[in-house]
mmCIF file of C-alpha atoms in Angstrom:
data_model
loop_
_atom_site.group_PDB
_atom_site.id
_atom_site.type_symbol
_atom_site.label_atom_id
_atom_site.label_comp_id
_atom_site.label_asym_id
_atom_site.label_seq_id
_atom_site.Cartn_x
_atom_site.Cartn_y
_atom_site.Cartn_z
ATOM 1 C CA MET A 65 -80.355 -11.644 44.393
ATOM 2 C CA TYR A 66 -79.948 -13.212 47.810
ATOM 3 C CA GLN A 67 -81.185 -12.678 51.330
ATOM 4 C CA ILE A 68 -78.727 -11.210 53.864
ATOM 5 C CA ASP A 69 -76.862 -14.091 55.512
ATOM 6 C CA ASN A 70 -73.843 -12.772 57.413
ATOM 7 C CA SER A 71 -73.163 -13.353 61.098
ATOM 8 C CA THR A 72 -74.962 -10.168 62.205
ATOM 9 C CA ALA A 73 -78.235 -11.008 60.437
ATOM 10 C CA ALA A 74 -81.300 -11.644 62.612
ATOM 11 C CA ALA A 75 -82.748 -15.154 62.499
ATOM 12 C CA THR A 76 -86.301 -13.811 62.147
ATOM 13 C CA GLN A 77 -87.695 -10.612 60.676
ATOM 14 C CA PRO A 78 -88.285 -7.987 63.392
ATOM 15 C CA ALA A 79 -91.861 -6.825 63.929
ATOM 16 C CA SER A 80 -92.960 -3.762 61.969
ATOM 17 C CA THR A 81 -93.382 -0.456 63.754
ATOM 18 C CA ALA A 82 -96.384 1.862 63.425
ATOM 19 C CA PRO A 83 -96.598 3.767 60.102
ATOM 20 C CA GLY A 84 -95.156 7.261 59.997
ATOM 21 C CA THR A 85 -95.493 10.105 57.514
ATOM 22 C CA PRO A 86 -94.315 9.046 54.025
ATOM 23 C CA GLY A 87 -91.270 10.957 52.835
ATOM 24 C CA TYR A 88 -88.002 10.826 50.894
ATOM 25 C CA PHE A 89 -84.307 10.252 51.582
ATOM 26 C CA THR A 90 -82.000 13.211 52.039
ATOM 27 C CA ASP A 91 -78.226 13.582 52.387
ATOM 28 C CA GLY A 92 -78.915 16.330 54.924
ATOM 29 C CA SER A 93 -77.059 19.601 55.443
ATOM 30 C CA PRO A 94 -74.338 19.861 58.135
ATOM 31 C CA GLY A 95 -75.617 21.687 61.198
ATOM 32 C CA THR A 96 -79.140 22.248 59.857
ATOM 33 C CA VAL A 97 -80.800 19.124 58.348
ATOM 34 C CA PRO A 98 -79.828 15.629 59.511
ATOM 35 C CA ALA A 99 -79.189 12.989 56.879
ATOM 36 C CA THR A 100 -81.879 10.312 56.586
ATOM 37 C CA ILE A 101 -81.172 7.231 58.681
ATOM 38 C CA VAL A 102 -81.883 4.037 56.741
ATOM 39 C CA PRO A 103 -83.364 1.617 59.309
ATOM 40 C CA ALA A 104 -83.139 -2.157 59.136
ATOM 41 C CA GLU A 105 -86.950 -2.260 58.924
ATOM 42 C CA TRP A 106 -86.929 -0.416 55.589
ATOM 43 C CA LEU A 107 -84.080 -2.528 54.211
ATOM 44 C CA ASN A 108 -85.910 -5.699 55.263
ATOM 45 C CA ALA A 109 -89.046 -4.502 53.461
ATOM 46 C CA VAL A 110 -87.133 -3.851 50.226
ATOM 47 C CA GLN A 111 -85.272 -7.144 50.547
ATOM 48 C CA MET A 112 -88.446 -9.176 51.041
ATOM 49 C CA GLU A 113 -90.289 -7.462 48.173
ATOM 50 C CA LEU A 114 -87.464 -8.535 45.862
ATOM 51 C CA ILE A 115 -87.126 -12.020 47.328
ATOM 52 C CA ASN A 116 -90.876 -12.649 47.115
ATOM 53 C CA ALA A 117 -91.037 -11.510 43.474
ATOM 54 C CA ILE A 118 -88.189 -13.875 42.581
ATOM 55 C CA THR A 119 -89.532 -16.905 44.449
ATOM 56 C CA ALA A 120 -93.069 -16.321 43.115
ATOM 57 C CA ALA A 121 -91.607 -16.787 39.628
ATOM 58 C CA GLY A 122 -90.282 -20.206 40.673
ATOM 59 C CA LEU A 123 -86.655 -19.090 40.988
ATOM 60 C CA THR A 124 -84.258 -19.836 43.844
ATOM 61 C CA PRO A 125 -82.416 -16.724 45.107
ATOM 62 C CA SER A 126 -78.740 -16.888 44.205
ATOM 63 C CA LYS A 127 -75.713 -14.853 45.294
ATOM 64 C CA SER A 128 -74.040 -15.185 41.933
ATOM 65 C CA THR A 129 -76.987 -14.346 39.642
ATOM 66 C CA PHE A 130 -77.776 -10.708 39.026
ATOM 67 C CA ASP A 131 -80.761 -10.746 36.659
ATOM 68 C CA GLN A 132 -83.256 -12.743 38.688
ATOM 69 C CA LEU A 133 -85.679 -9.858 39.174
ATOM 70 C CA ALA A 134 -85.610 -9.102 35.437
ATOM 71 C CA THR A 135 -86.241 -12.776 34.716
ATOM 72 C CA ALA A 136 -89.120 -12.874 37.185
ATOM 73 C CA MET A 137 -90.762 -9.873 35.511
ATOM 74 C CA GLN A 138 -90.710 -11.466 32.062
ATOM 75 C CA GLY A 139 -94.014 -13.089 31.127
ATOM 76 C CA ARG A 140 -96.052 -10.838 33.408
ATOM 77 C CA LEU A 141 -99.575 -10.126 32.152
ATOM 78 C CA ILE A 142 -99.794 -6.376 31.520
ATOM 79 C CA ASN A 143 -103.056 -5.942 29.598
ATOM 80 C CA ILE A 144 -105.949 -7.646 27.802
ATOM 81 C CA GLN A 145 -107.402 -6.245 24.579
ATOM 82 C CA THR A 146 -110.822 -7.499 23.462
ATOM 83 C CA PHE A 147 -112.037 -6.901 19.904
ATOM 84 C CA THR A 148 -115.796 -7.093 19.388
ATOM 85 C CA SER A 149 -115.520 -5.214 16.097
ATOM 86 C CA SER A 150 -112.921 -5.211 13.359
ATOM 87 C CA GLY A 151 -109.806 -3.049 13.660
ATOM 88 C CA THR A 152 -106.013 -3.090 13.875
ATOM 89 C CA TYR A 153 -104.070 -4.548 16.796
ATOM 90 C CA THR A 154 -101.584 -2.176 18.418
ATOM 91 C CA PRO A 155 -99.635 -3.788 21.286
ATOM 92 C CA THR A 156 -99.560 -2.084 24.664
ATOM 93 C CA ALA A 157 -96.119 -0.602 25.419
ATOM 94 C CA GLY A 158 -93.857 -3.261 26.893
ATOM 95 C CA THR A 159 -95.581 -6.221 25.238
ATOM 96 C CA LYS A 160 -93.072 -8.981 24.454
ATOM 97 C CA SER A 161 -95.446 -11.869 23.733
ATOM 98 C CA VAL A 162 -99.171 -12.451 23.296
ATOM 99 C CA VAL A 163 -101.745 -15.194 23.689
ATOM 100 C CA ILE A 164 -104.562 -14.738 21.173
ATOM 101 C CA GLU A 165 -108.039 -16.277 21.259
ATOM 102 C CA VAL A 166 -110.138 -16.135 18.093
ATOM 103 C CA GLN A 167 -113.813 -17.155 17.935
ATOM 104 C CA GLY A 168 -115.821 -17.384 14.707
ATOM 105 C CA ALA A 169 -119.388 -16.084 14.698
ATOM 106 C CA GLY A 170 -122.426 -18.294 15.276
ATOM 107 C CA GLY A 171 -124.902 -19.326 12.596
ATOM 108 C CA ALA A 172 -128.576 -18.366 12.709
ATOM 109 C CA GLY A 173 -131.318 -20.810 13.621
ATOM 110 C CA GLY A 174 -133.550 -22.209 10.913
ATOM 111 C CA GLY A 175 -136.834 -20.515 10.069
ATOM 112 C CA THR A 176 -140.277 -22.021 9.525
ATOM 113 C CA PRO A 177 -142.704 -21.662 6.611
ATOM 114 C CA ALA A 178 -146.257 -20.417 7.019
ATOM 115 C CA ALA A 179 -148.514 -23.025 8.585
ATOM 116 C CA SER A 180 -152.263 -23.628 8.492
ATOM 117 C CA SER A 181 -154.425 -24.377 11.514
ATOM 118 C CA THR A 182 -153.576 -28.095 11.337
ATOM 119 C CA GLN A 183 -149.881 -27.790 10.529
ATOM 120 C CA TYR A 184 -146.631 -27.466 12.470
ATOM 121 C CA ALA A 185 -142.947 -26.918 11.599
ATOM 122 C CA VAL A 186 -139.603 -26.515 13.378
ATOM 123 C CA GLY A 187 -136.279 -24.842 12.641
ATOM 124 C CA GLY A 188 -132.924 -26.445 13.365
ATOM 125 C CA PRO A 189 -130.242 -24.914 15.615
ATOM 126 C CA GLY A 190 -127.575 -22.523 14.389
ATOM 127 C CA GLY A 191 -124.065 -23.958 14.669
ATOM 128 C CA SER A 192 -121.221 -22.420 16.667
ATOM 129 C CA GLY A 193 -118.134 -20.886 15.081
ATOM 130 C CA ALA A 194 -114.651 -22.406 15.100
ATOM 131 C CA TYR A 195 -112.177 -21.427 17.841
ATOM 132 C CA ALA A 196 -108.385 -21.156 17.958
ATOM 133 C CA LYS A 197 -105.751 -20.118 20.486
ATOM 134 C CA SER A 198 -102.114 -19.237 19.842
ATOM 135 C CA ARG A 199 -99.049 -17.795 21.529
ATOM 136 C CA TYR A 200 -96.617 -15.555 19.636
ATOM 137 C CA THR A 201 -93.386 -13.790 20.528
ATOM 138 C CA SER A 202 -93.175 -11.831 17.265
ATOM 139 C CA GLY A 203 -95.089 -10.974 14.103
ATOM 140 C CA PHE A 204 -98.275 -9.824 15.816
ATOM 141 C CA SER A 205 -97.945 -6.030 15.896
ATOM 142 C CA GLY A 206 -100.206 -4.188 13.453
ATOM 143 C CA ALA A 207 -102.258 -7.253 12.528
ATOM 144 C CA VAL A 208 -105.647 -6.561 10.945
ATOM 145 C CA VAL A 209 -108.401 -7.973 13.147
ATOM 146 C CA THR A 210 -111.631 -9.090 11.481
ATOM 147 C CA VAL A 211 -114.578 -9.968 13.717
ATOM 148 C CA GLY A 212 -117.244 -12.048 12.001
ATOM 149 C CA ALA A 213 -120.891 -11.011 12.231
ATOM 150 C CA GLY A 214 -123.458 -13.447 13.544
ATOM 151 C CA GLY A 215 -125.561 -15.231 10.958
ATOM 152 C CA THR A 216 -129.003 -13.728 10.388
ATOM 153 C CA GLY A 217 -132.288 -15.600 10.454
ATOM 154 C CA VAL A 218 -134.364 -15.836 7.293
ATOM 155 C CA SER A 219 -138.141 -15.998 7.365
ATOM 156 C CA GLY A 220 -139.293 -19.426 6.224
ATOM 157 C CA ALA A 221 -135.800 -20.612 5.212
ATOM 158 C CA ASN A 222 -132.446 -21.894 6.416
ATOM 159 C CA GLY A 223 -130.485 -19.552 8.683
ATOM 160 C CA ASN A 224 -127.387 -17.832 7.337
ATOM 161 C CA SER A 225 -123.924 -18.931 8.445
ATOM 162 C CA GLY A 226 -121.822 -16.762 10.748
ATOM 163 C CA GLY A 227 -118.883 -14.737 9.496
ATOM 164 C CA THR A 228 -115.195 -15.628 9.736
ATOM 165 C CA THR A 229 -113.121 -14.078 12.528
ATOM 166 C CA SER A 230 -109.385 -13.704 11.937
ATOM 167 C CA PHE A 231 -106.193 -12.209 13.326
ATOM 168 C CA GLY A 232 -104.104 -11.032 10.407
ATOM 169 C CA ALA A 233 -102.856 -13.938 8.325
ATOM 170 C CA LEU A 234 -102.039 -15.915 11.480
ATOM 171 C CA ILE A 235 -105.402 -17.291 12.623
ATOM 172 C CA SER A 236 -108.724 -17.854 10.843
ATOM 173 C CA CYS A 237 -111.931 -19.203 12.397
ATOM 174 C CA PRO A 238 -114.954 -19.634 10.094
ATOM 175 C CA GLY A 239 -118.434 -18.993 11.405
ATOM 176 C CA GLY A 240 -120.969 -21.630 12.335
ATOM 177 C CA THR A 241 -123.443 -23.014 9.808
ATOM 178 C CA GLY A 242 -127.100 -22.015 9.781
ATOM 179 C CA GLY A 243 -129.967 -24.132 11.001
ATOM 180 C CA GLY A 244 -132.241 -25.856 8.511
ATOM 181 C CA ALA A 245 -135.951 -25.196 8.071
ATOM 182 C CA SER A 246 -138.427 -28.062 7.996
ATOM 183 C CA VAL A 247 -141.575 -28.230 5.898
ATOM 184 C CA ALA A 248 -144.986 -27.496 7.404
ATOM 185 C CA THR A 249 -146.977 -30.682 7.851
ATOM 186 C CA ALA A 250 -150.216 -31.877 9.402
ATOM 187 C CA SER A 251 -149.010 -35.399 10.242
ATOM 188 C CA GLY A 252 -145.909 -37.359 11.065
ATOM 189 C CA VAL A 253 -142.594 -36.211 12.496
ATOM 190 C CA VAL A 254 -140.615 -33.216 11.221
ATOM 191 C CA PHE A 255 -136.958 -32.420 11.913
ATOM 192 C CA GLY A 256 -134.952 -29.234 11.690
ATOM 193 C CA GLN A 257 -131.187 -29.788 11.677
ATOM 194 C CA VAL A 258 -127.943 -27.847 11.281
ATOM 195 C CA THR A 259 -126.924 -27.400 7.660
ATOM 196 C CA GLY A 260 -123.418 -28.127 6.425
ATOM 197 C CA ASN A 261 -120.296 -29.477 8.114
ATOM 198 C CA PRO A 262 -118.549 -28.137 11.247
ATOM 199 C CA PRO A 263 -116.273 -25.182 10.377
ATOM 200 C CA ALA A 264 -112.579 -25.858 11.037
ATOM 201 C CA ALA A 265 -110.146 -23.369 12.581
ATOM 202 C CA SER A 266 -106.650 -22.836 11.186
ATOM 203 C CA GLY A 267 -103.479 -21.224 12.529
ATOM 204 C CA GLY A 268 -103.846 -22.020 16.210
ATOM 205 C CA ASN A 269 -100.552 -23.291 17.662
ATOM 206 C CA VAL A 270 -102.171 -24.102 21.018
ATOM 207 C CA VAL A 271 -105.747 -25.054 20.053
ATOM 208 C CA ASN A 272 -107.630 -25.502 16.765
ATOM 209 C CA ALA A 273 -111.256 -26.423 17.522
ATOM 210 C CA SER A 274 -114.032 -26.960 15.000
ATOM 211 C CA GLY A 275 -117.400 -25.334 15.476
ATOM 212 C CA GLY A 276 -120.352 -27.373 16.711
ATOM 213 C CA THR A 277 -123.243 -28.739 14.646
ATOM 214 C CA CYS A 278 -125.050 -30.921 17.179
ATOM 215 C CA GLY A 279 -128.761 -30.974 17.942
ATOM 216 C CA PHE A 280 -132.016 -30.723 16.036
ATOM 217 C CA GLY A 281 -135.622 -29.551 16.301
ATOM 218 C CA LEU A 282 -138.498 -32.019 16.489
ATOM 219 C CA GLY A 283 -142.239 -31.706 15.841
ATOM 220 C CA THR A 284 -144.926 -34.393 16.161
ATOM 221 C CA GLY A 285 -148.167 -32.423 16.092
ATOM 222 C CA VAL A 286 -149.905 -29.085 16.560
ATOM 223 C CA GLY A 287 -148.722 -27.733 19.910
ATOM 224 C CA ALA A 288 -146.186 -30.534 20.222
ATOM 225 C CA PHE A 289 -142.762 -29.397 19.056
ATOM 226 C CA VAL A 290 -139.361 -28.204 20.246
ATOM 227 C CA SER A 291 -137.191 -26.225 17.848
ATOM 228 C CA GLY A 292 -133.396 -26.539 17.826
ATOM 229 C CA VAL A 293 -131.398 -25.016 20.689
ATOM 230 C CA GLY A 294 -128.514 -22.916 19.341
ATOM 231 C CA VAL A 295 -125.169 -24.713 19.584
ATOM 232 C CA PRO A 296 -123.026 -23.262 22.408
ATOM 233 C CA SER A 297 -119.510 -21.942 21.962
ATOM 234 C CA LEU A 298 -116.676 -21.869 24.498
ATOM 235 C CA PHE A 299 -118.054 -18.486 25.587
ATOM 236 C CA GLY A 300 -121.552 -19.639 26.532
ATOM 237 C CA GLY A 301 -124.863 -21.109 25.463
ATOM 238 C CA GLY A 302 -126.756 -20.656 22.241
ATOM 239 C CA GLY A 303 -130.210 -19.221 21.583
ATOM 240 C CA ARG A 304 -133.102 -20.977 23.265
ATOM 241 C CA SER A 305 -135.624 -23.142 21.516
ATOM 242 C CA ALA A 306 -139.311 -22.462 20.838
ATOM 243 C CA VAL A 307 -141.616 -24.943 22.554
ATOM 244 C CA GLY A 308 -145.234 -25.874 21.826
ATOM 245 C CA THR A 309 -146.551 -22.617 20.352
ATOM 246 C CA SER A 310 -145.698 -20.350 17.435
ATOM 247 C CA SER A 311 -142.482 -18.423 18.036
ATOM 248 C CA ALA A 312 -140.760 -15.643 16.146
ATOM 249 C CA GLY A 313 -136.988 -15.737 15.754
ATOM 250 C CA ALA A 314 -136.590 -12.734 18.021
ATOM 251 C CA THR A 315 -137.163 -15.032 20.998
ATOM 252 C CA ALA A 316 -134.222 -17.231 20.039
ATOM 253 C CA LEU A 317 -131.263 -14.832 20.154
ATOM 254 C CA THR A 318 -127.961 -15.472 21.929
ATOM 255 C CA THR A 319 -125.331 -13.095 23.330
ATOM 256 C CA SER A 320 -122.548 -15.662 23.855
ATOM 257 C CA TYR A 321 -119.685 -14.940 21.443
ATOM 258 C CA GLY A 322 -119.731 -17.417 18.570
ATOM 259 C CA ALA A 323 -122.826 -19.363 19.666
ATOM 260 C CA GLY A 324 -125.657 -20.305 17.314
ATOM 261 C CA GLY A 325 -129.176 -18.902 17.278
ATOM 262 C CA GLY A 326 -132.186 -21.006 18.193
ATOM 263 C CA GLY A 327 -134.595 -22.337 15.594
ATOM 264 C CA ALA A 328 -138.063 -20.894 15.043
ATOM 265 C CA GLY A 329 -141.246 -22.882 15.523
ATOM 266 C CA ALA A 330 -144.756 -22.868 14.078
ATOM 267 C CA SER A 331 -147.944 -24.444 15.400
ATOM 268 C CA GLY A 332 -151.375 -23.821 13.914
ATOM 269 C CA THR A 333 -152.104 -20.768 11.789
ATOM 270 C CA THR A 334 -148.747 -19.021 11.743
ATOM 271 C CA SER A 335 -146.946 -16.797 9.297
ATOM 272 C CA ALA A 336 -143.433 -17.678 8.162
ATOM 273 C CA GLN A 337 -140.880 -17.154 10.935
ATOM 274 C CA ALA A 338 -137.126 -16.468 11.027
ATOM 275 C CA GLY A 339 -134.741 -18.291 13.321
ATOM 276 C CA GLY A 340 -132.723 -16.412 15.910
ATOM 277 C CA ASN A 341 -129.544 -14.640 14.828
ATOM 278 C CA GLY A 342 -126.194 -16.139 15.767
ATOM 279 C CA ALA A 343 -123.812 -14.238 18.037
ATOM 280 C CA PRO A 344 -120.820 -12.348 16.576
ATOM 281 C CA GLY A 345 -117.254 -13.545 16.986
ATOM 282 C CA VAL A 346 -114.543 -12.078 19.181
ATOM 283 C CA VAL A 347 -110.743 -11.722 19.365
ATOM 284 C CA ILE A 348 -109.052 -11.539 22.764
ATOM 285 C CA VAL A 349 -105.352 -10.641 23.040
ATOM 286 C CA TRP A 350 -103.566 -11.361 26.324
ATOM 287 C CA GLU A 351 -100.397 -9.231 26.458
ATOM 288 C CA TYR A 352 -97.305 -10.224 28.436
ATOM 289 C CA ALA A 353 -94.142 -8.322 29.259
#
């Protein structure tokens, strides 16, 4: 593709005229219907649409290259498919390559045991799931997508780990670990921490990131505690902590894909509490022509 460059070409593009009624070309009929005149304005518009598409792709228009528009169109984003539940991936028509993001589910926050009027306890934060990102030009069609469920809180005990999210046999991202539950005590300092090691992603040819296990809950007395804040994922923050008073796990939920749930807390006469549930995983497929 190249821009007109002969001796009769104008140095600058003429100004556009006022819009008319949209229509179609015709060869005309002698003596009754005139053939459509193709004005320079229309040819300039077509020329510049093509030139701009080619240069936007980083190419230099060339007189001797005849596939520049086709080259420019390759790699164009045509659709995004987001899986929040398990299923099978079917590419959109025209998909030539994909970029896939996979996020493991978050672990639940730690629960707290029943406490007496002089006791307090804290739950640790739920960990975030592993994350991976890959680009593929083949082998992705028909892949089974598994979206891990968020870990569930357990009354008076450690939170459950999140489920593994995967894209076929190509990518696997384990869920985050659950938060630990502390004992109920009437003196001293109590901690609630994440249980287990950070989950490791596998299969990502762009990114393989482990899940997070940072943070803890801390209690020093009745009415003086902060439970663990759920570990955030790349998609947002984790469940909030409970501060200073008894708190059920339902207050510590998170909606950020793959993030951990917040820990429960107990202060004074309190029944056993469950930590907040972790958030489920997600698979996002970016489709390119």
